[in-house]
Amino acid sequence: MKVLIIRPQPGADATARRFKGAGYAPVLLPLFAIEHLSPLSVSVDGYDAIVLTSGNAARAARGFLENARDTPIYAVGSATASALAHLALPVAATGSNGVEALVGVAAADGHTKLLWLAGEDHSTVPQIAGVHIDIAIVYRSAALETPAHFAAQVELCDAVILHSSRAATHFAGLCDALELHRGAITLATFSTAIALSAGVGWASMIVADTPNDAALLDTINRHFEMAHCAS
């Protein structure tokens, strides 16, 4: 089965490797490119810990993080932790259930003032009693020109993988502009929030139990297994 991956590089390659290893035929069609923003003007002084929810943020803020080695870093997802390891930066803890759960871990460790390094398209800042979180935007996903073969690739694939709400909104808009029939397209997303951003009318909406590629792959497997049994 073919899955269409529209996330920007280098994440697209990482997702493709995981799906290929599970027997799928990944089709890469990135609709975005990562742009690093200007160096941070904020100082790490006064913060107990740093939170990262993306490997893109780790790469974009590399210089800042290298100068803040004494401040614990909490990472959401193995891909983020892997990016930090590649930069030889230590990780205090890695979570797999989103930023709110990870902030809870940091709070349990005694950290009450956190700096979250994120992209422009990020989830809601968690509200946890006794914990103050400031957010600094270090990168953005810039939309690319729509490939000429976009419609053909969508129609050939069994599912389209959506990693963010912005990607979901953009993809849905492209499909509508090109008059692609939503009822013939299956979407697979990291979260309910992403699914809601894509709107309604799709053939199927597959939502991962937790926001990571491994969970999404498991959920897609179950979906197609059930569909096969039903047929």
mmCIF file of N, CA and C in Angstrom, residues 4-94:
data_model
loop_
_atom_site.group_PDB
_atom_site.id
_atom_site.type_symbol
_atom_site.label_atom_id
_atom_site.label_comp_id
_atom_site.label_asym_id
_atom_site.label_seq_id
_atom_site.Cartn_x
_atom_site.Cartn_y
_atom_site.Cartn_z
ATOM 1 N N LEU A 4 1.162 8.708 1.267
ATOM 2 C CA LEU A 4 1.710 9.975 0.804
ATOM 3 C C LEU A 4 2.197 10.781 2.001
ATOM 4 N N ILE A 5 3.457 11.198 1.953
ATOM 5 C CA ILE A 5 4.078 11.954 3.046
ATOM 6 C C ILE A 5 4.349 13.369 2.559
ATOM 7 N N ILE A 6 3.695 14.352 3.199
ATOM 8 C CA ILE A 6 3.819 15.733 2.725
ATOM 9 C C ILE A 6 4.612 16.621 3.680
ATOM 10 N N ARG A 7 5.087 16.068 4.800
ATOM 11 C CA ARG A 7 5.811 16.883 5.783
ATOM 12 C C ARG A 7 7.157 17.330 5.206
ATOM 13 N N PRO A 8 7.751 18.384 5.742
ATOM 14 C CA PRO A 8 9.034 18.867 5.225
ATOM 15 C C PRO A 8 10.192 17.951 5.589
ATOM 16 N N GLN A 9 11.285 18.105 4.877
ATOM 17 C CA GLN A 9 12.511 17.385 5.199
ATOM 18 C C GLN A 9 13.191 18.053 6.396
ATOM 19 N N PRO A 10 13.964 17.311 7.217
ATOM 20 C CA PRO A 10 14.325 15.898 7.039
ATOM 21 C C PRO A 10 13.305 14.912 7.628
ATOM 22 N N GLY A 11 12.221 15.443 8.213
ATOM 23 C CA GLY A 11 11.219 14.574 8.816
ATOM 24 C C GLY A 11 10.573 13.628 7.821
ATOM 25 N N ALA A 12 10.406 14.099 6.572
ATOM 26 C CA ALA A 12 9.765 13.258 5.552
ATOM 27 C C ALA A 12 10.550 11.973 5.330
ATOM 28 N N ASP A 13 11.863 12.086 5.267
ATOM 29 C CA ASP A 13 12.696 10.888 5.064
ATOM 30 C C ASP A 13 12.588 9.931 6.249
ATOM 31 N N ALA A 14 12.551 10.475 7.467
ATOM 32 C CA ALA A 14 12.459 9.637 8.656
ATOM 33 C C ALA A 14 11.140 8.865 8.673
ATOM 34 N N THR A 15 10.049 9.551 8.337
ATOM 35 C CA THR A 15 8.740 8.885 8.288
ATOM 36 C C THR A 15 8.724 7.831 7.187
ATOM 37 N N ALA A 16 9.311 8.163 6.041
ATOM 38 C CA ALA A 16 9.347 7.215 4.918
ATOM 39 C C ALA A 16 10.105 5.946 5.292
ATOM 40 N N ARG A 17 11.213 6.086 6.002
ATOM 41 C CA ARG A 17 11.990 4.904 6.406
ATOM 42 C C ARG A 17 11.169 4.005 7.324
ATOM 43 N N ARG A 18 10.444 4.614 8.239
ATOM 44 C CA ARG A 18 9.640 3.819 9.175
ATOM 45 C C ARG A 18 8.546 3.052 8.437
ATOM 46 N N PHE A 19 7.857 3.732 7.524
ATOM 47 C CA PHE A 19 6.764 3.069 6.804
ATOM 48 C C PHE A 19 7.292 2.028 5.814
ATOM 49 N N LYS A 20 8.413 2.320 5.191
ATOM 50 C CA LYS A 20 8.996 1.348 4.267
ATOM 51 C C LYS A 20 9.397 0.085 5.024
ATOM 52 N N GLY A 21 9.950 0.254 6.227
ATOM 53 C CA GLY A 21 10.340 -0.894 7.034
ATOM 54 C C GLY A 21 9.159 -1.757 7.452
ATOM 55 N N ALA A 22 7.957 -1.148 7.451
ATOM 56 C CA ALA A 22 6.754 -1.885 7.828
ATOM 57 C C ALA A 22 6.031 -2.461 6.610
ATOM 58 N N GLY A 23 6.643 -2.332 5.437
ATOM 59 C CA GLY A 23 6.072 -2.946 4.244
ATOM 60 C C GLY A 23 5.228 -2.029 3.375
ATOM 61 N N TYR A 24 5.163 -0.747 3.732
ATOM 62 C CA TYR A 24 4.417 0.206 2.910
ATOM 63 C C TYR A 24 5.320 0.778 1.816
ATOM 64 N N ALA A 25 4.683 1.395 0.829
ATOM 65 C CA ALA A 25 5.430 2.079 -0.232
ATOM 66 C C ALA A 25 5.233 3.578 -0.036
ATOM 67 N N PRO A 26 6.175 4.243 0.664
ATOM 68 C CA PRO A 26 6.016 5.674 0.914
ATOM 69 C C PRO A 26 6.282 6.507 -0.340
ATOM 70 N N VAL A 27 5.459 7.525 -0.531
ATOM 71 C CA VAL A 27 5.630 8.477 -1.634
ATOM 72 C C VAL A 27 5.903 9.836 -1.009
ATOM 73 N N LEU A 28 7.070 10.400 -1.284
ATOM 74 C CA LEU A 28 7.447 11.680 -0.686
ATOM 75 C C LEU A 28 7.038 12.835 -1.596
ATOM 76 N N LEU A 29 6.251 13.736 -1.021
ATOM 77 C CA LEU A 29 5.825 14.929 -1.749
ATOM 78 C C LEU A 29 5.749 16.091 -0.754
ATOM 79 N N PRO A 30 6.901 16.539 -0.226
ATOM 80 C CA PRO A 30 6.878 17.613 0.770
ATOM 81 C C PRO A 30 6.209 18.876 0.224
ATOM 82 N N LEU A 31 5.249 19.394 0.982
ATOM 83 C CA LEU A 31 4.554 20.626 0.600
ATOM 84 C C LEU A 31 5.066 21.830 1.385
ATOM 85 N N PHE A 32 6.048 21.576 2.272
ATOM 86 C CA PHE A 32 6.604 22.635 3.107
ATOM 87 C C PHE A 32 8.122 22.504 3.175
ATOM 88 N N ALA A 33 8.782 23.598 3.509
ATOM 89 C CA ALA A 33 10.221 23.593 3.773
ATOM 90 C C ALA A 33 10.454 24.318 5.092
ATOM 91 N N ILE A 34 11.386 23.806 5.900
ATOM 92 C CA ILE A 34 11.676 24.404 7.193
ATOM 93 C C ILE A 34 12.572 25.627 7.019
ATOM 94 N N GLU A 35 12.182 26.733 7.645
ATOM 95 C CA GLU A 35 12.980 27.962 7.649
ATOM 96 C C GLU A 35 13.357 28.293 9.087
ATOM 97 N N HIS A 36 14.652 28.400 9.351
ATOM 98 C CA HIS A 36 15.109 28.800 10.679
ATOM 99 C C HIS A 36 14.944 30.310 10.817
ATOM 100 N N LEU A 37 14.447 30.740 11.963
ATOM 101 C CA LEU A 37 14.241 32.166 12.200
ATOM 102 C C LEU A 37 15.488 32.786 12.826
ATOM 103 N N SER A 38 15.443 34.092 13.018
ATOM 104 C CA SER A 38 16.598 34.810 13.557
ATOM 105 C C SER A 38 17.003 34.235 14.909
ATOM 106 N N PRO A 39 18.290 34.347 15.260
ATOM 107 C CA PRO A 39 18.738 33.831 16.560
ATOM 108 C C PRO A 39 17.901 34.404 17.701
ATOM 109 N N LEU A 40 17.695 33.595 18.730
ATOM 110 C CA LEU A 40 16.858 34.008 19.850
ATOM 111 C C LEU A 40 17.446 35.213 20.579
ATOM 112 N N SER A 41 16.567 36.147 20.894
ATOM 113 C CA SER A 41 16.995 37.309 21.677
ATOM 114 C C SER A 41 16.793 37.048 23.167
ATOM 115 N N VAL A 42 16.012 36.018 23.490
ATOM 116 C CA VAL A 42 15.747 35.678 24.887
ATOM 117 C C VAL A 42 16.970 35.003 25.497
ATOM 118 N N SER A 43 17.137 35.178 26.811
ATOM 119 C CA SER A 43 18.221 34.524 27.535
ATOM 120 C C SER A 43 17.663 33.343 28.310
ATOM 121 N N VAL A 44 18.472 32.322 28.478
ATOM 122 C CA VAL A 44 18.040 31.154 29.250
ATOM 123 C C VAL A 44 18.064 31.434 30.749
ATOM 124 N N ASP A 45 18.707 32.539 31.127
ATOM 125 C CA ASP A 45 18.788 32.890 32.547
ATOM 126 C C ASP A 45 17.382 33.043 33.131
ATOM 127 N N GLY A 46 17.170 32.449 34.282
ATOM 128 C CA GLY A 46 15.876 32.547 34.945
ATOM 129 C C GLY A 46 14.949 31.383 34.634
ATOM 130 N N TYR A 47 15.311 30.548 33.659
ATOM 131 C CA TYR A 47 14.495 29.384 33.336
ATOM 132 C C TYR A 47 15.085 28.136 33.982
ATOM 133 N N ASP A 48 14.195 27.274 34.476
ATOM 134 C CA ASP A 48 14.632 26.033 35.114
ATOM 135 C C ASP A 48 14.937 24.946 34.095
ATOM 136 N N ALA A 49 14.220 24.988 32.959
ATOM 137 C CA ALA A 49 14.354 23.917 31.970
ATOM 138 C C ALA A 49 13.875 24.403 30.610
ATOM 139 N N ILE A 50 14.270 23.663 29.581
ATOM 140 C CA ILE A 50 13.877 23.949 28.199
ATOM 141 C C ILE A 50 13.035 22.786 27.698
ATOM 142 N N VAL A 51 11.973 23.111 26.967
ATOM 143 C CA VAL A 51 11.106 22.087 26.382
ATOM 144 C C VAL A 51 11.207 22.165 24.868
ATOM 145 N N LEU A 52 11.363 21.011 24.226
ATOM 146 C CA LEU A 52 11.407 20.920 22.769
ATOM 147 C C LEU A 52 10.405 19.874 22.311
ATOM 148 N N THR A 53 9.654 20.197 21.278
ATOM 149 C CA THR A 53 8.658 19.259 20.760
ATOM 150 C C THR A 53 8.941 18.863 19.313
ATOM 151 N N SER A 54 10.100 19.240 18.802
ATOM 152 C CA SER A 54 10.413 18.955 17.405
ATOM 153 C C SER A 54 11.915 18.928 17.186
ATOM 154 N N GLY A 55 12.348 17.985 16.359
ATOM 155 C CA GLY A 55 13.743 17.971 15.951
ATOM 156 C C GLY A 55 14.093 19.225 15.170
ATOM 157 N N ASN A 56 13.109 19.791 14.451
ATOM 158 C CA ASN A 56 13.349 21.039 13.716
ATOM 159 C C ASN A 56 13.728 22.164 14.673
ATOM 160 N N ALA A 57 13.071 22.202 15.840
ATOM 161 C CA ALA A 57 13.390 23.237 16.827
ATOM 162 C C ALA A 57 14.806 23.054 17.361
ATOM 163 N N ALA A 58 15.195 21.803 17.581
ATOM 164 C CA ALA A 58 16.546 21.528 18.069
ATOM 165 C C ALA A 58 17.587 22.019 17.078
ATOM 166 N N ARG A 59 17.356 21.742 15.793
ATOM 167 C CA ARG A 59 18.314 22.170 14.775
ATOM 168 C C ARG A 59 18.319 23.690 14.603
ATOM 169 N N ALA A 60 17.130 24.295 14.673
ATOM 170 C CA ALA A 60 17.032 25.750 14.480
ATOM 171 C C ALA A 60 17.685 26.516 15.624
ATOM 172 N N ALA A 61 17.614 25.953 16.835
ATOM 173 C CA ALA A 61 18.126 26.655 18.022
ATOM 174 C C ALA A 61 19.441 26.063 18.505
ATOM 175 N N ARG A 62 20.166 25.455 17.606
ATOM 176 C CA ARG A 62 21.393 24.746 18.003
ATOM 177 C C ARG A 62 22.348 25.633 18.803
ATOM 178 N N GLY A 63 22.640 26.816 18.308
ATOM 179 C CA GLY A 63 23.582 27.704 18.986
ATOM 180 C C GLY A 63 23.104 28.081 20.373
ATOM 181 N N PHE A 64 21.822 28.388 20.488
ATOM 182 C CA PHE A 64 21.232 28.745 21.778
ATOM 183 C C PHE A 64 21.360 27.580 22.752
ATOM 184 N N LEU A 65 21.035 26.368 22.292
ATOM 185 C CA LEU A 65 21.081 25.194 23.156
ATOM 186 C C LEU A 65 22.506 24.847 23.583
ATOM 187 N N GLU A 66 23.450 25.037 22.677
ATOM 188 C CA GLU A 66 24.849 24.736 23.015
ATOM 189 C C GLU A 66 25.359 25.675 24.095
ATOM 190 N N ASN A 67 24.791 26.875 24.145
ATOM 191 C CA ASN A 67 25.201 27.842 25.169
ATOM 192 C C ASN A 67 24.381 27.702 26.442
ATOM 193 N N ALA A 68 23.463 26.743 26.450
ATOM 194 C CA ALA A 68 22.593 26.555 27.615
ATOM 195 C C ALA A 68 22.692 25.118 28.114
ATOM 196 N N ARG A 69 23.878 24.531 28.009
ATOM 197 C CA ARG A 69 24.054 23.115 28.349
ATOM 198 C C ARG A 69 23.729 22.795 29.810
ATOM 199 N N ASP A 70 23.812 23.783 30.686
ATOM 200 C CA ASP A 70 23.546 23.522 32.096
ATOM 201 C C ASP A 70 22.053 23.512 32.411
ATOM 202 N N THR A 71 21.225 23.855 31.435
ATOM 203 C CA THR A 71 19.779 23.881 31.645
ATOM 204 C C THR A 71 19.175 22.581 31.124
ATOM 205 N N PRO A 72 18.436 21.829 31.948
ATOM 206 C CA PRO A 72 17.863 20.548 31.503
ATOM 207 C C PRO A 72 16.932 20.723 30.306
ATOM 208 N N ILE A 73 17.005 19.775 29.378
ATOM 209 C CA ILE A 73 16.152 19.789 28.190
ATOM 210 C C ILE A 73 15.178 18.622 28.259
ATOM 211 N N TYR A 74 13.896 18.928 28.075
ATOM 212 C CA TYR A 74 12.848 17.911 28.032
ATOM 213 C C TYR A 74 12.331 17.842 26.602
ATOM 214 N N ALA A 75 12.303 16.637 26.037
ATOM 215 C CA ALA A 75 11.981 16.463 24.619
ATOM 216 C C ALA A 75 10.728 15.615 24.430
ATOM 217 N N VAL A 76 9.854 16.055 23.526
ATOM 218 C CA VAL A 76 8.694 15.263 23.146
ATOM 219 C C VAL A 76 9.061 14.431 21.921
ATOM 220 N N GLY A 77 9.016 13.116 22.072
ATOM 221 C CA GLY A 77 9.230 12.232 20.931
ATOM 222 C C GLY A 77 10.669 11.804 20.743
ATOM 223 N N SER A 78 10.817 10.585 20.237
ATOM 224 C CA SER A 78 12.146 10.028 20.010
ATOM 225 C C SER A 78 12.893 10.777 18.912
ATOM 226 N N ALA A 79 12.158 11.345 17.934
ATOM 227 C CA ALA A 79 12.823 12.080 16.858
ATOM 228 C C ALA A 79 13.485 13.346 17.399
ATOM 229 N N THR A 80 12.808 14.018 18.328
ATOM 230 C CA THR A 80 13.389 15.214 18.947
ATOM 231 C C THR A 80 14.612 14.843 19.768
ATOM 232 N N ALA A 81 14.484 13.784 20.559
ATOM 233 C CA ALA A 81 15.616 13.334 21.371
ATOM 234 C C ALA A 81 16.785 12.918 20.492
ATOM 235 N N SER A 82 16.474 12.294 19.359
ATOM 236 C CA SER A 82 17.520 11.861 18.439
ATOM 237 C C SER A 82 18.252 13.052 17.835
ATOM 238 N N ALA A 83 17.490 14.105 17.490
ATOM 239 C CA ALA A 83 18.108 15.316 16.942
ATOM 240 C C ALA A 83 19.030 15.950 17.968
ATOM 241 N N LEU A 84 18.626 15.954 19.231
ATOM 242 C CA LEU A 84 19.470 16.500 20.294
ATOM 243 C C LEU A 84 20.723 15.660 20.485
ATOM 244 N N ALA A 85 20.573 14.340 20.409
ATOM 245 C CA ALA A 85 21.729 13.451 20.545
ATOM 246 C C ALA A 85 22.716 13.685 19.408
ATOM 247 N N HIS A 86 22.173 13.914 18.197
ATOM 248 C CA HIS A 86 23.025 14.180 17.036
ATOM 249 C C HIS A 86 23.832 15.458 17.242
ATOM 250 N N LEU A 87 23.261 16.401 18.007
ATOM 251 C CA LEU A 87 23.946 17.660 18.296
ATOM 252 C C LEU A 87 24.772 17.555 19.578
ATOM 253 N N ALA A 88 24.871 16.334 20.134
ATOM 254 C CA ALA A 88 25.630 16.075 21.361
ATOM 255 C C ALA A 88 25.082 16.876 22.537
ATOM 256 N N LEU A 89 23.742 17.019 22.582
ATOM 257 C CA LEU A 89 23.089 17.735 23.670
ATOM 258 C C LEU A 89 22.320 16.733 24.534
ATOM 259 N N PRO A 90 22.516 16.773 25.847
ATOM 260 C CA PRO A 90 21.871 15.799 26.737
ATOM 261 C C PRO A 90 20.368 16.070 26.882
ATOM 262 N N VAL A 91 19.609 15.028 27.181
ATOM 263 C CA VAL A 91 18.167 15.138 27.370
ATOM 264 C C VAL A 91 17.828 14.660 28.780
ATOM 265 N N ALA A 92 17.096 15.487 29.524
ATOM 266 C CA ALA A 92 16.714 15.126 30.888
ATOM 267 C C ALA A 92 15.640 14.055 30.880
ATOM 268 N N ALA A 93 14.687 14.161 29.935
ATOM 269 C CA ALA A 93 13.608 13.175 29.831
ATOM 270 C C ALA A 93 12.983 13.282 28.448
ATOM 271 N N THR A 94 12.479 12.148 27.966
ATOM 272 C CA THR A 94 11.794 12.108 26.674
ATOM 273 C C THR A 94 10.380 11.577 26.894
#
